[in-house]
Coordinates of C-alpha atoms in Angstrom, one line a residue:
M1 CA -71.5 3.0 21.3
H2 CA -70.7 4.1 17.8
E3 CA -67.3 5.2 16.4
D4 CA -67.0 9.0 16.0
R5 CA -66.0 9.6 12.3
S6 CA -66.5 13.4 12.3
P7 CA -63.7 15.5 10.8
I8 CA -60.8 16.2 13.2
D9 CA -59.6 19.8 13.1
R10 CA -56.4 21.2 14.7
R11 CA -58.1 22.5 17.8
R12 CA -59.7 19.1 18.6
L13 CA -56.5 17.1 17.9
A14 CA -54.5 19.4 20.1
T15 CA -57.0 18.9 22.9
M16 CA -56.9 15.1 22.5
L17 CA -53.1 14.9 22.6
G18 CA -52.4 17.7 25.0
A19 CA -53.8 15.6 27.9
M20 CA -51.3 12.8 27.2
V21 CA -48.0 14.4 26.2
P22 CA -46.1 17.6 26.9
V23 CA -46.4 19.0 23.4
A24 CA -49.2 18.5 20.9
T25 CA -49.4 20.6 17.8
I26 CA -50.0 19.9 14.1
A27 CA -47.6 21.2 11.4
A28 CA -49.4 21.8 8.2
A29 CA -46.8 19.9 6.2
T30 CA -43.1 19.1 5.9
P31 CA -41.2 20.9 3.1
E32 CA -41.9 17.9 1.0
G33 CA -45.6 18.3 1.5
R34 CA -46.0 15.5 4.1
P35 CA -48.5 16.1 6.9
V36 CA -46.7 15.6 10.2
T37 CA -48.0 15.6 13.8
T38 CA -45.6 16.8 16.5
L39 CA -45.8 14.9 19.8
G40 CA -43.7 14.8 23.0
L41 CA -41.1 12.3 23.9
L42 CA -40.7 9.0 22.1
R43 CA -40.6 7.1 25.4
D44 CA -44.2 8.3 26.1
L45 CA -45.6 7.2 22.7
G46 CA -47.1 4.0 24.3
S47 CA -49.6 6.2 26.2
V48 CA -50.6 8.3 23.2
H49 CA -53.6 7.6 20.9
V50 CA -52.6 8.8 17.4
P51 CA -55.6 9.4 15.1
A52 CA -55.8 6.9 12.3
E53 CA -55.4 9.7 9.7
V54 CA -51.9 10.5 11.0
T55 CA -49.2 8.4 9.4
R56 CA -46.1 10.4 10.3
I57 CA -45.3 11.9 13.7
R58 CA -42.5 14.0 15.0
T59 CA -41.1 13.7 18.6
S60 CA -39.6 16.5 20.6
G61 CA -36.9 14.1 21.9
H62 CA -36.2 10.5 22.8
S63 CA -36.0 10.6 26.6
E64 CA -35.5 14.3 27.3
P65 CA -37.1 17.3 25.5
G66 CA -34.8 18.7 22.9
T67 CA -32.5 15.7 22.7
G68 CA -33.0 13.1 19.9
G69 CA -36.2 14.4 18.3
A70 CA -37.0 12.7 15.0
E71 CA -39.8 11.7 12.6
Y72 CA -41.5 8.3 12.6
V73 CA -43.8 6.6 10.2
A74 CA -46.5 4.1 10.8
V75 CA -45.7 0.5 9.7
A76 CA -47.5 -2.7 9.6
G77 CA -46.5 -5.1 12.4
G78 CA -44.2 -4.9 15.4
G79 CA -40.6 -5.5 15.8
R80 CA -37.5 -5.1 18.1
H81 CA -36.8 -1.6 16.8
R82 CA -40.4 -0.4 16.5
Q83 CA -42.5 1.5 19.0
H84 CA -46.3 1.2 19.5
S85 CA -48.8 3.9 20.4
A86 CA -51.7 3.4 22.6
D87 CA -54.0 2.9 19.7
G88 CA -52.2 -0.3 18.8
R89 CA -50.2 1.0 15.8
W90 CA -46.5 0.5 15.3
W91 CA -44.0 3.3 14.4
V92 CA -40.4 3.2 13.1
L93 CA -37.8 5.9 12.5
A94 CA -38.6 7.3 9.0
P95 CA -36.3 6.1 6.2
D96 CA -35.2 9.6 5.5
Q97 CA -34.1 10.3 9.1
V98 CA -30.5 10.2 10.0
V99 CA -29.5 7.6 12.7
T100 CA -27.9 9.4 15.6
P101 CA -27.0 8.3 19.1
A102 CA -29.4 10.9 20.6
R103 CA -32.4 9.4 18.7
F104 CA -31.7 6.1 20.5
G105 CA -31.4 7.5 24.0
A106 CA -27.9 8.9 24.3
L107 CA -27.9 11.7 26.9
P108 CA -25.1 14.3 27.5
G109 CA -22.6 13.0 30.1
A110 CA -24.3 9.6 30.5
N111 CA -22.9 6.2 29.5
A112 CA -23.9 6.0 25.8
L113 CA -22.9 2.4 25.1
A114 CA -26.5 1.0 25.2
A115 CA -27.9 3.8 23.1
L116 CA -25.1 3.4 20.5
Q117 CA -25.7 -0.4 20.3
R118 CA -29.4 0.2 19.9
A119 CA -28.6 2.6 17.0
V120 CA -26.3 0.1 15.4
N121 CA -28.7 -2.8 15.8
F122 CA -31.5 -0.7 14.3
I123 CA -29.4 -0.1 11.2
E124 CA -28.4 -3.7 10.8
E125 CA -31.7 -5.4 11.7
E126 CA -34.3 -2.9 10.6
R127 CA -32.8 -0.9 7.7
G128 CA -30.3 -3.6 6.6
R129 CA -27.5 -1.1 5.9
G130 CA -26.8 2.5 6.8
V131 CA -24.7 5.1 8.7
L132 CA -24.6 6.0 12.3
D133 CA -23.9 9.8 12.5
F134 CA -22.3 10.9 15.8
E135 CA -23.0 14.5 15.1
G136 CA -19.7 15.6 16.6
G137 CA -20.8 14.9 20.1
S138 CA -19.0 13.4 23.2
Y139 CA -20.0 9.9 24.3
P140 CA -18.8 8.1 27.4
L141 CA -18.8 4.3 26.9
G142 CA -18.5 1.6 29.5
G143 CA -19.6 -1.9 30.5
G144 CA -18.9 -3.7 27.3
S145 CA -17.9 -3.4 23.7
L146 CA -19.8 -1.6 20.9
V147 CA -20.2 -4.4 18.3
I148 CA -20.6 -3.3 14.7
D149 CA -21.0 -5.2 11.4
P150 CA -18.7 -3.4 8.9
V151 CA -20.8 -4.5 5.9
R152 CA -24.0 -3.0 7.3
T153 CA -22.9 0.0 9.4
G154 CA -20.8 3.0 8.6
L155 CA -19.7 5.5 11.2
R156 CA -19.7 9.2 10.6
G157 CA -18.0 11.0 13.4
N158 CA -17.9 14.7 12.4
G159 CA -15.2 15.1 15.1
A160 CA -17.0 13.1 17.7
R161 CA -15.2 12.0 20.9
L162 CA -15.9 8.5 22.3
T163 CA -14.4 7.9 25.7
F164 CA -14.2 4.2 26.8
Q165 CA -14.3 4.0 30.6
G166 CA -13.7 0.3 31.0
G167 CA -15.8 -2.8 31.6
G168 CA -14.8 -4.7 28.4
T169 CA -11.9 -6.0 26.4
A170 CA -12.4 -3.7 23.5
A171 CA -14.1 -0.4 23.0
I172 CA -15.4 -1.3 19.5
T173 CA -15.6 -4.7 18.0
C174 CA -15.8 -5.0 14.2
R175 CA -17.6 -8.3 13.6
S176 CA -19.8 -9.4 10.7
R177 CA -23.1 -11.0 11.6
P178 CA -23.7 -14.6 10.5
D179 CA -26.3 -13.5 8.0
T180 CA -24.2 -10.6 6.5
P181 CA -23.4 -10.5 2.8
P182 CA -19.7 -11.3 2.3
Y183 CA -19.0 -8.1 0.3
G184 CA -19.8 -4.4 0.3
H185 CA -17.6 -3.1 3.1
A186 CA -16.4 -0.1 1.3
A187 CA -19.9 1.4 0.9
F188 CA -20.0 2.4 4.5
P189 CA -16.6 3.7 5.8
W190 CA -15.8 4.6 9.4
E191 CA -14.5 8.2 9.6
G192 CA -13.9 11.3 11.7
F193 CA -13.9 10.4 15.4
T194 CA -11.6 10.1 18.4
L195 CA -11.6 7.0 20.5
T196 CA -10.0 7.5 24.0
G197 CA -9.2 4.6 26.3
P198 CA -8.6 4.2 30.1
G199 CA -4.8 4.1 29.6
R200 CA -2.1 1.9 28.1
G201 CA -1.6 0.0 31.4
G202 CA -4.9 -1.9 31.2
N203 CA -6.0 -4.8 29.0
V204 CA -8.4 -2.9 26.8
D205 CA -8.1 -2.6 23.0
G206 CA -9.4 0.3 21.0
I207 CA -10.9 -1.4 17.9
L208 CA -10.9 -5.2 17.7
F209 CA -11.4 -6.8 14.2
D210 CA -12.7 -10.3 14.9
T211 CA -15.3 -12.4 13.1
P212 CA -15.9 -16.0 14.1
T213 CA -18.2 -17.0 11.2
P214 CA -16.4 -18.7 8.2
L215 CA -16.6 -17.1 4.8
L216 CA -17.2 -13.6 6.3
S217 CA -14.7 -11.0 7.4
S218 CA -13.9 -8.1 9.7
R219 CA -12.7 -5.5 7.3
V220 CA -13.5 -1.9 6.8
L221 CA -12.4 1.3 5.1
A222 CA -11.5 3.7 8.0
S223 CA -10.2 7.2 7.8
G224 CA -9.5 10.2 10.0
L225 CA -9.6 8.3 13.3
A226 CA -7.6 9.2 16.4
I227 CA -7.1 6.3 18.9
H228 CA -5.2 6.6 22.1
G229 CA -5.0 5.3 25.7
F230 CA -5.4 1.5 25.1
R231 CA -3.4 -1.6 25.5
C232 CA -3.6 -1.9 21.7
G233 CA -5.0 0.8 19.5
I234 CA -6.0 -1.6 16.7
R235 CA -6.0 -5.4 17.1
M236 CA -6.8 -7.7 14.2
A237 CA -7.7 -11.4 14.8
N238 CA -10.0 -13.9 13.1
R239 CA -11.0 -13.1 9.5
A240 CA -9.4 -9.7 9.6
Y241 CA -8.1 -9.0 6.1
A242 CA -8.1 -6.4 3.3
L243 CA -8.5 -3.6 5.8
K244 CA -7.9 -0.1 4.4
L245 CA -6.8 2.3 7.1
V246 CA -6.2 5.9 6.0
G247 CA -5.0 8.9 8.0
L248 CA -5.2 7.2 11.4
D249 CA -3.5 8.7 14.5
I250 CA -2.7 6.0 17.1
Y251 CA -0.7 7.0 20.1
D252 CA -0.2 6.6 23.9
C253 CA -0.8 2.8 23.7
R254 CA 1.3 -0.2 24.7
T255 CA 1.1 -1.3 21.1
C256 CA -0.3 0.8 18.3
V257 CA -1.2 -1.9 15.8
E258 CA -1.3 -5.7 16.4
F259 CA -2.2 -8.6 14.3
S260 CA -2.6 -11.4 16.8
G261 CA -3.3 -14.2 14.3
G262 CA -6.5 -16.2 13.7
D263 CA -8.5 -18.1 11.1
D264 CA -8.6 -16.9 7.5
A265 CA -6.9 -13.6 8.4
G266 CA -4.0 -11.4 7.5
E267 CA -4.3 -10.8 3.8
N268 CA -3.3 -7.4 2.4
I269 CA -3.9 -5.0 5.3
S270 CA -2.8 -1.5 4.3
F271 CA -2.1 1.7 6.2
V272 CA -1.9 5.0 4.3
S273 CA -0.7 8.3 5.8
C274 CA -1.1 7.1 9.3
L275 CA 0.8 8.3 12.4
L276 CA 1.8 5.7 15.1
F277 CA 3.6 7.5 17.9
N278 CA 4.4 7.9 21.6
S279 CA 3.9 4.3 22.4
E280 CA 5.9 1.3 23.6
L281 CA 5.6 -0.7 20.4
A282 CA 4.4 0.6 17.0
V283 CA 3.6 -2.7 15.2
L284 CA 3.3 -6.3 16.4
N285 CA 2.7 -8.9 13.7
R286 CA 2.0 -12.6 14.0
G287 CA 2.0 -13.5 10.3
A288 CA 0.0 -11.0 8.4
E289 CA 0.7 -9.1 5.2
L290 CA 1.0 -5.5 6.5
Y291 CA 1.7 -2.7 4.1
F292 CA 2.4 0.9 5.2
F293 CA 2.5 3.8 2.7
G294 CA 3.7 7.3 3.7
C295 CA 3.2 6.7 7.4
S296 CA 5.2 8.1 10.3
L297 CA 6.2 5.9 13.2
D298 CA 7.7 8.3 15.8
Y299 CA 9.0 8.0 19.3
C300 CA 8.0 4.5 20.1
S301 CA 10.4 2.4 22.3
R302 CA 10.5 -0.2 19.4
L303 CA 9.1 0.0 15.9
F304 CA 8.4 -3.6 14.8
V305 CA 8.3 -7.0 16.4
G306 CA 7.0 -10.2 14.8
H307 CA 7.0 -12.1 11.6
G308 CA 5.1 -12.3 8.3
T309 CA 5.4 -10.0 5.3
V310 CA 5.8 -6.3 6.3
S311 CA 6.6 -3.4 3.9
F312 CA 7.1 0.2 4.8
V313 CA 7.1 2.4 1.6
C314 CA 8.3 6.1 1.9
C315 CA 7.7 6.0 5.7
H316 CA 9.4 8.2 8.3
F317 CA 10.8 6.6 11.5
E318 CA 12.1 8.7 14.3
I319 CA 12.9 7.4 17.8
S320 CA 14.8 8.4 20.9
R321 CA 18.1 6.8 21.7
P322 CA 17.6 3.2 22.9
T323 CA 18.7 2.8 26.4
A324 CA 19.2 -1.1 26.6
A325 CA 21.0 -3.7 24.5
G326 CA 17.7 -5.5 23.7
Q327 CA 15.8 -2.4 22.7
I328 CA 16.3 -3.2 19.0
P329 CA 14.1 -1.1 16.7
F330 CA 13.1 -3.9 14.3
E331 CA 12.9 -7.6 15.2
L332 CA 11.8 -10.5 13.1
T333 CA 11.0 -13.3 15.5
D334 CA 10.3 -16.0 12.9
A335 CA 10.4 -16.5 9.2
G336 CA 9.3 -13.3 7.4
D337 CA 10.2 -10.5 5.1
L338 CA 10.6 -6.9 6.4
T339 CA 11.1 -4.2 3.7
L340 CA 11.9 -0.6 4.1
D341 CA 11.6 1.1 0.7
G342 CA 12.5 4.8 0.6
G343 CA 11.7 7.1 3.5
M344 CA 13.8 8.1 6.5
L345 CA 14.9 6.2 9.6
M346 CA 16.6 8.2 12.3
I347 CA 17.5 8.0 15.9
S348 CA 17.3 11.3 17.8
G349 CA 20.5 13.2 18.5
V350 CA 19.6 13.7 22.2
D351 CA 22.3 12.2 24.3
F352 CA 24.3 11.5 21.1
D353 CA 27.6 11.7 23.0
R354 CA 26.6 8.8 25.2
G355 CA 26.7 6.5 22.2
P356 CA 24.5 3.6 21.3
A357 CA 23.1 1.2 23.8
H358 CA 21.3 -1.2 21.5
E359 CA 23.2 -4.1 19.9
Y360 CA 21.7 -4.0 16.4
M361 CA 19.2 -1.9 14.4
F362 CA 17.6 -5.1 13.0
L363 CA 17.3 -8.6 14.5
A364 CA 16.3 -11.5 12.3
R365 CA 16.1 -14.6 14.5
N366 CA 15.1 -17.2 11.9
R367 CA 17.4 -18.2 9.0
Y368 CA 14.4 -17.8 6.7
S369 CA 13.9 -14.2 7.8
V370 CA 15.0 -11.3 5.5
V371 CA 15.4 -7.6 6.0
R372 CA 15.5 -5.5 2.8
L373 CA 16.6 -1.9 2.7
R374 CA 16.1 0.1 -0.5
N375 CA 17.1 3.8 -0.8
V376 CA 16.4 4.5 2.8
S377 CA 17.7 7.8 4.2
A378 CA 19.6 7.0 7.4
W379 CA 20.9 9.0 10.4
N380 CA 22.5 7.8 13.6
W381 CA 22.2 4.0 13.2
R382 CA 25.2 3.4 15.4
T383 CA 25.1 0.1 17.4
T384 CA 27.2 -1.4 20.1
S385 CA 28.1 -4.4 17.9
G386 CA 29.1 -2.1 15.0
A387 CA 26.7 -4.1 12.8
L388 CA 23.2 -3.4 11.5
L389 CA 21.8 -7.0 11.7
G390 CA 21.9 -9.7 14.3
G391 CA 20.5 -13.2 14.3
A392 CA 20.3 -16.0 11.8
G393 CA 18.6 -14.1 9.0
R394 CA 19.9 -12.0 6.2
L395 CA 19.9 -8.4 5.2
F396 CA 19.9 -7.0 1.6
C397 CA 20.8 -3.4 1.2
S398 CA 20.5 -1.6 -2.1
G399 CA 21.5 1.9 -1.2
L400 CA 21.2 4.3 1.7
A401 CA 19.8 7.5 0.3
G402 CA 20.7 11.0 1.2
G403 CA 24.1 12.7 1.7
G404 CA 26.1 13.8 4.7
N405 CA 27.3 12.0 7.8
K406 CA 24.7 9.3 8.3
Q407 CA 26.4 7.6 11.3
V408 CA 25.7 4.2 9.9
P409 CA 27.8 1.1 10.8
A410 CA 30.1 -0.3 8.1
V411 CA 28.9 -3.8 8.8
T412 CA 25.5 -5.2 7.7
K413 CA 26.0 -8.6 9.5
R414 CA 29.2 -10.3 10.6
D415 CA 29.0 -13.5 8.6
S416 CA 30.5 -14.9 5.5
V417 CA 27.2 -14.7 3.6
H418 CA 27.0 -10.9 3.8
N419 CA 30.8 -10.4 3.6
L420 CA 32.0 -9.5 0.1
F421 CA 35.4 -11.1 1.1
G422 CA 33.5 -14.3 1.9
S423 CA 34.6 -16.8 4.5
G424 CA 38.3 -16.0 3.6
G425 CA 38.0 -12.8 5.5
S426 CA 38.2 -14.7 8.8
F427 CA 41.6 -16.2 7.8
E428 CA 40.8 -19.5 9.5
T429 CA 41.9 -21.7 6.6
A430 CA 45.5 -23.0 6.4
S431 CA 46.2 -20.9 3.3
I432 CA 45.2 -17.4 2.3
A433 CA 41.7 -17.4 0.7
V434 CA 41.1 -13.8 -0.2
N435 CA 42.4 -11.8 -3.1
C436 CA 45.5 -10.0 -1.8
W437 CA 49.0 -9.2 -2.9
L438 CA 52.1 -7.2 -2.1
T439 CA 53.9 -4.5 -4.1
G440 CA 57.4 -3.3 -3.7
G441 CA 60.8 -5.0 -3.6
T442 CA 63.2 -5.6 -6.5
R443 CA 62.1 -9.1 -7.1
R444 CA 58.8 -10.8 -6.9
L445 CA 58.6 -14.2 -5.1
D446 CA 54.9 -14.8 -5.7
R447 CA 51.7 -12.7 -5.2
H448 CA 52.2 -12.9 -1.4
G449 CA 55.9 -12.1 -1.2
V450 CA 58.6 -9.7 -2.5
A451 CA 62.3 -9.4 -1.8
W452 CA 65.0 -6.7 -2.0
A453 CA 68.3 -7.7 -3.4
N454 CA 71.6 -6.2 -4.5
G455 CA 72.5 -8.4 -7.4
E456 CA 72.2 -11.9 -6.1
Q457 CA 72.5 -10.8 -2.5
E458 CA 69.0 -10.6 -0.9
Y459 CA 68.9 -8.1 2.0
G460 CA 65.2 -7.7 2.7
R461 CA 61.9 -9.4 2.3
A462 CA 58.1 -8.8 2.8
S463 CA 55.6 -11.6 2.9
L464 CA 52.0 -12.6 3.8
S465 CA 51.0 -15.8 5.6
I466 CA 48.4 -17.3 7.8
S467 CA 49.4 -17.3 11.4
D468 CA 48.1 -18.8 14.6
R469 CA 50.3 -16.4 16.7
C470 CA 47.3 -14.2 17.5
A471 CA 43.7 -13.6 16.3
A472 CA 41.0 -11.1 16.9
S473 CA 38.5 -13.9 16.7
G474 CA 38.9 -17.6 15.9
K475 CA 42.4 -19.0 15.9
R476 CA 44.2 -17.5 12.9
S477 CA 44.9 -14.1 11.3
L478 CA 46.8 -12.8 8.2
R479 CA 50.4 -11.9 9.1
F480 CA 52.4 -9.2 7.2
A481 CA 56.1 -9.4 8.0
R482 CA 58.9 -7.3 6.7
T483 CA 62.6 -7.7 7.5
G484 CA 65.8 -6.1 6.3
V485 CA 64.3 -2.8 5.1
G486 CA 62.8 0.1 7.0
G487 CA 61.1 3.4 6.6
G488 CA 60.9 4.9 3.1
T489 CA 60.9 1.5 1.4
E490 CA 57.8 0.8 -0.6
S491 CA 55.9 -2.3 0.5
T492 CA 52.1 -2.0 0.3
L493 CA 49.5 -4.7 1.1
F494 CA 46.4 -4.8 -1.1
L495 CA 43.2 -6.7 -0.3
A496 CA 40.3 -6.7 -2.8
A497 CA 36.7 -7.8 -3.0
P498 CA 34.2 -7.5 -5.9
I499 CA 31.2 -5.2 -5.4
P500 CA 27.7 -4.9 -6.9
P501 CA 27.3 -1.9 -9.3
R502 CA 26.7 1.5 -7.8
C503 CA 26.5 0.3 -4.2
S504 CA 27.4 2.0 -1.0
V505 CA 30.1 0.1 0.8
G506 CA 31.2 -0.5 4.4
L507 CA 34.7 -2.0 5.1
D508 CA 35.7 -3.3 8.6
F509 CA 38.8 -5.1 9.9
A510 CA 41.0 -5.5 13.0
W511 CA 44.7 -5.0 13.2
R512 CA 47.5 -5.5 15.7
V513 CA 51.3 -5.3 16.2
P514 CA 51.8 -8.3 18.5
V515 CA 55.6 -8.0 19.0
A516 CA 57.7 -5.1 20.1
I517 CA 59.4 -3.2 17.3
G518 CA 63.0 -2.0 18.0
G519 CA 63.6 1.7 18.4
A520 CA 62.1 4.6 20.4
G521 CA 59.2 6.9 19.7
T522 CA 56.5 6.1 17.2
A523 CA 56.1 5.0 13.6
E524 CA 53.2 5.5 11.3
L525 CA 50.9 2.8 9.8
Y526 CA 48.7 4.0 7.0
F527 CA 45.4 2.5 5.7
Q528 CA 43.2 3.5 2.8
A529 CA 39.9 2.2 1.4
L530 CA 39.2 2.8 -2.3
F531 CA 36.9 1.9 -5.2
A532 CA 38.9 0.5 -8.1
R533 CA 38.5 -0.9 -11.6
F534 CA 40.2 -4.1 -12.4
I535 CA 41.3 -4.2 -16.1
G536 CA 43.2 -7.4 -16.3
S537 CA 46.2 -9.3 -14.9
D538 CA 49.9 -8.8 -15.4
A539 CA 52.5 -11.5 -16.3
A540 CA 52.7 -12.5 -12.7
G541 CA 49.0 -12.9 -12.4
L542 CA 48.5 -9.8 -10.3
P543 CA 45.5 -7.6 -10.9
M544 CA 46.0 -4.5 -13.0
L545 CA 44.1 -1.5 -11.8
G546 CA 42.5 1.3 -13.8
E547 CA 40.7 4.1 -12.1
S548 CA 40.5 4.4 -8.4
L549 CA 38.6 6.6 -6.0
L550 CA 39.3 7.2 -2.3
I551 CA 36.6 6.2 0.2
G552 CA 38.5 7.1 3.3
E553 CA 41.9 6.9 5.0
A554 CA 43.3 6.4 8.5
S555 CA 46.8 6.6 10.0
R556 CA 47.8 5.0 13.3
A557 CA 50.9 5.8 15.4
V558 CA 52.6 2.6 16.5
R559 CA 54.7 2.9 19.7
L560 CA 58.2 1.5 19.1
G561 CA 59.7 -0.7 21.8
S562 CA 56.3 -2.2 22.9
A563 CA 53.7 -4.6 21.6
M564 CA 50.0 -3.7 21.3
P565 CA 48.0 -5.5 24.0
G566 CA 45.1 -6.3 21.6
F567 CA 43.5 -5.7 18.3
E568 CA 42.1 -2.4 17.2
R569 CA 39.2 -2.2 14.8
I570 CA 39.0 0.3 11.9
A571 CA 35.9 0.9 9.7
F572 CA 35.4 2.8 6.5
T573 CA 32.0 3.5 5.0
T574 CA 30.7 5.5 2.0
T575 CA 27.7 6.6 4.2
Y576 CA 30.2 8.7 6.2
S577 CA 31.4 11.9 4.6
D578 CA 35.2 11.7 4.9
P579 CA 36.4 15.2 4.1
T580 CA 39.4 13.8 2.3
S581 CA 37.2 11.8 -0.1
P582 CA 35.5 12.9 -3.3
C583 CA 33.1 9.9 -3.1
D584 CA 29.4 10.8 -3.3
G585 CA 28.4 7.8 -1.2
Y586 CA 28.2 5.3 -4.0
A587 CA 30.6 3.3 -6.1
P588 CA 31.3 4.9 -9.5
D589 CA 29.8 3.2 -12.5
W590 CA 33.3 2.0 -13.5
A591 CA 34.1 0.4 -10.1
T592 CA 34.4 -3.3 -9.9
H593 CA 36.1 -3.8 -6.6
V594 CA 36.7 -2.3 -3.1
L595 CA 40.3 -2.2 -1.9
L596 CA 41.9 -2.0 1.5
T597 CA 45.6 -1.0 1.4
M598 CA 48.1 -0.9 4.2
N599 CA 51.5 0.8 4.0
P600 CA 54.0 0.7 6.9
V601 CA 55.4 4.1 5.8
N602 CA 58.3 4.9 8.1
M603 CA 58.4 1.7 10.2
P604 CA 61.8 0.2 11.0
P605 CA 63.0 -3.3 9.9
G606 CA 61.6 -6.3 11.7
I607 CA 57.9 -5.4 11.8
E608 CA 55.0 -7.9 12.1
I609 CA 51.4 -6.7 11.6
H610 CA 48.3 -8.9 11.8
I611 CA 45.0 -8.4 10.0
D612 CA 41.9 -10.3 11.1
D613 CA 38.1 -10.2 10.6
L614 CA 38.3 -8.5 7.3
A615 CA 34.9 -7.7 5.8
A616 CA 33.3 -5.5 3.2
Y617 CA 29.5 -5.0 2.9
A618 CA 27.2 -3.6 0.3
L619 CA 25.1 -0.9 2.0

């Protein structure tokens, strides 16, 4: 039997192939001039004899006609991602053909996980590098995780919808292969698709970044993704670092973003113009460097929990009113640095009249943890404690931006480190340890006492002392006593603390009249908070004041004939627009100190007023 080497025309080839496959025609050439033979389905290629003269074929589909058709070229030798024809030759998807799920067996409405994994493996093992184009389709996934090498494979969604139906711990795993080059991730970004999970109540993550191989990494440039319905939208573990995430929407998750720790992980992970919203927790961090730029974190039960270095630059935070004491928006659980630089942080005004339920806005549990606020616009930061920060850490505030009534506590943190009056504001020492003095009288006794006299005959006196008679906290308080003179007699208490330049200020203290004052009706006690400029000292060593500017004022009616049962707390803050104050929210350039003054105004003789827990804070 000899081999037939006679020329093959179109009619003869069509006859040969038509008996084996549903379609068998010859196209004269591609637009580039390549001769191409059109066959039937790729799955049937093993039963087709392709003439030796044909080196490029076109299929009508992968497994079904009209779905996944592509062009293939003849290659030497077999392989995992190559198909053989009945004549013994091997064929592979042509290098100029786009890799799509359909060309690897994805069918409408069917579980596409295996097909997508075949497509990814083809790119990484056959081509070396490339892009998987989802062509804007819808792809159910289930039974495992789609594992992708970020150095070798990019994802082009074109609006595709991937729906994970369960059967794994993550819908997509970003993991470098052991033989992958260590660099080149940015060449193949992931972009333009929606990833939907089975619900936040399960234990499935959206995208897991995890690479076990040393010296490699799970990092990617991702943009325009929407991820929702997972335990965690994005979780980063071993060798996850230098991720660049742009324009992501992550929502309806238990946690939007989590860094769970791991080997060689956590360096410089950035989020740009992302939206994290409608979830239980926006960000959970176990030690990474996380940087957010121009992002919105909206209507999550809590905004941040964890430790490490975290910075939010020009971000918008908006949440509903917390409903529990422990529902603190930001919590540093260990040593770390949390920075809010610019942007807006607000709590919704819904149920505003019910007041706050959460104890603090920020909780820094470790003494090495720091919260930094720089030029943040604030609204409705009220807390049950009256302070912004709780825990052993520290808070540095360099301006709360924006005007109007911000509803911000006057207290950053109730401790001597944050208190501009220092430890003396607690009045627990045996002698007075804050800068304070009295004015009035006809004769000065010392900075803490004045007297009224007619010639040599003294008939009245006002003095300051430390008293253990009553205290708002601790065991002692500052006692102001005045005898022998009554209403209309000038005697004003001044308390002063130095301030940083151009800062906002909160001032907070407690006061009480512990003994009954003779008479009937009420008498008025008048408090003012002011910025002031100290210009020197007089002959008696008392400060001399230059300019002053009112921050706020408050008057209290004291019932004569009865003692107050306990202390009352008063707070002033430049973040609150007092209609009587010309203050713009910040200390004037000339201001050196903040002052609290108290004037008994029209109180009768024999008064005793106690001040305790005196504090001023730079906001």
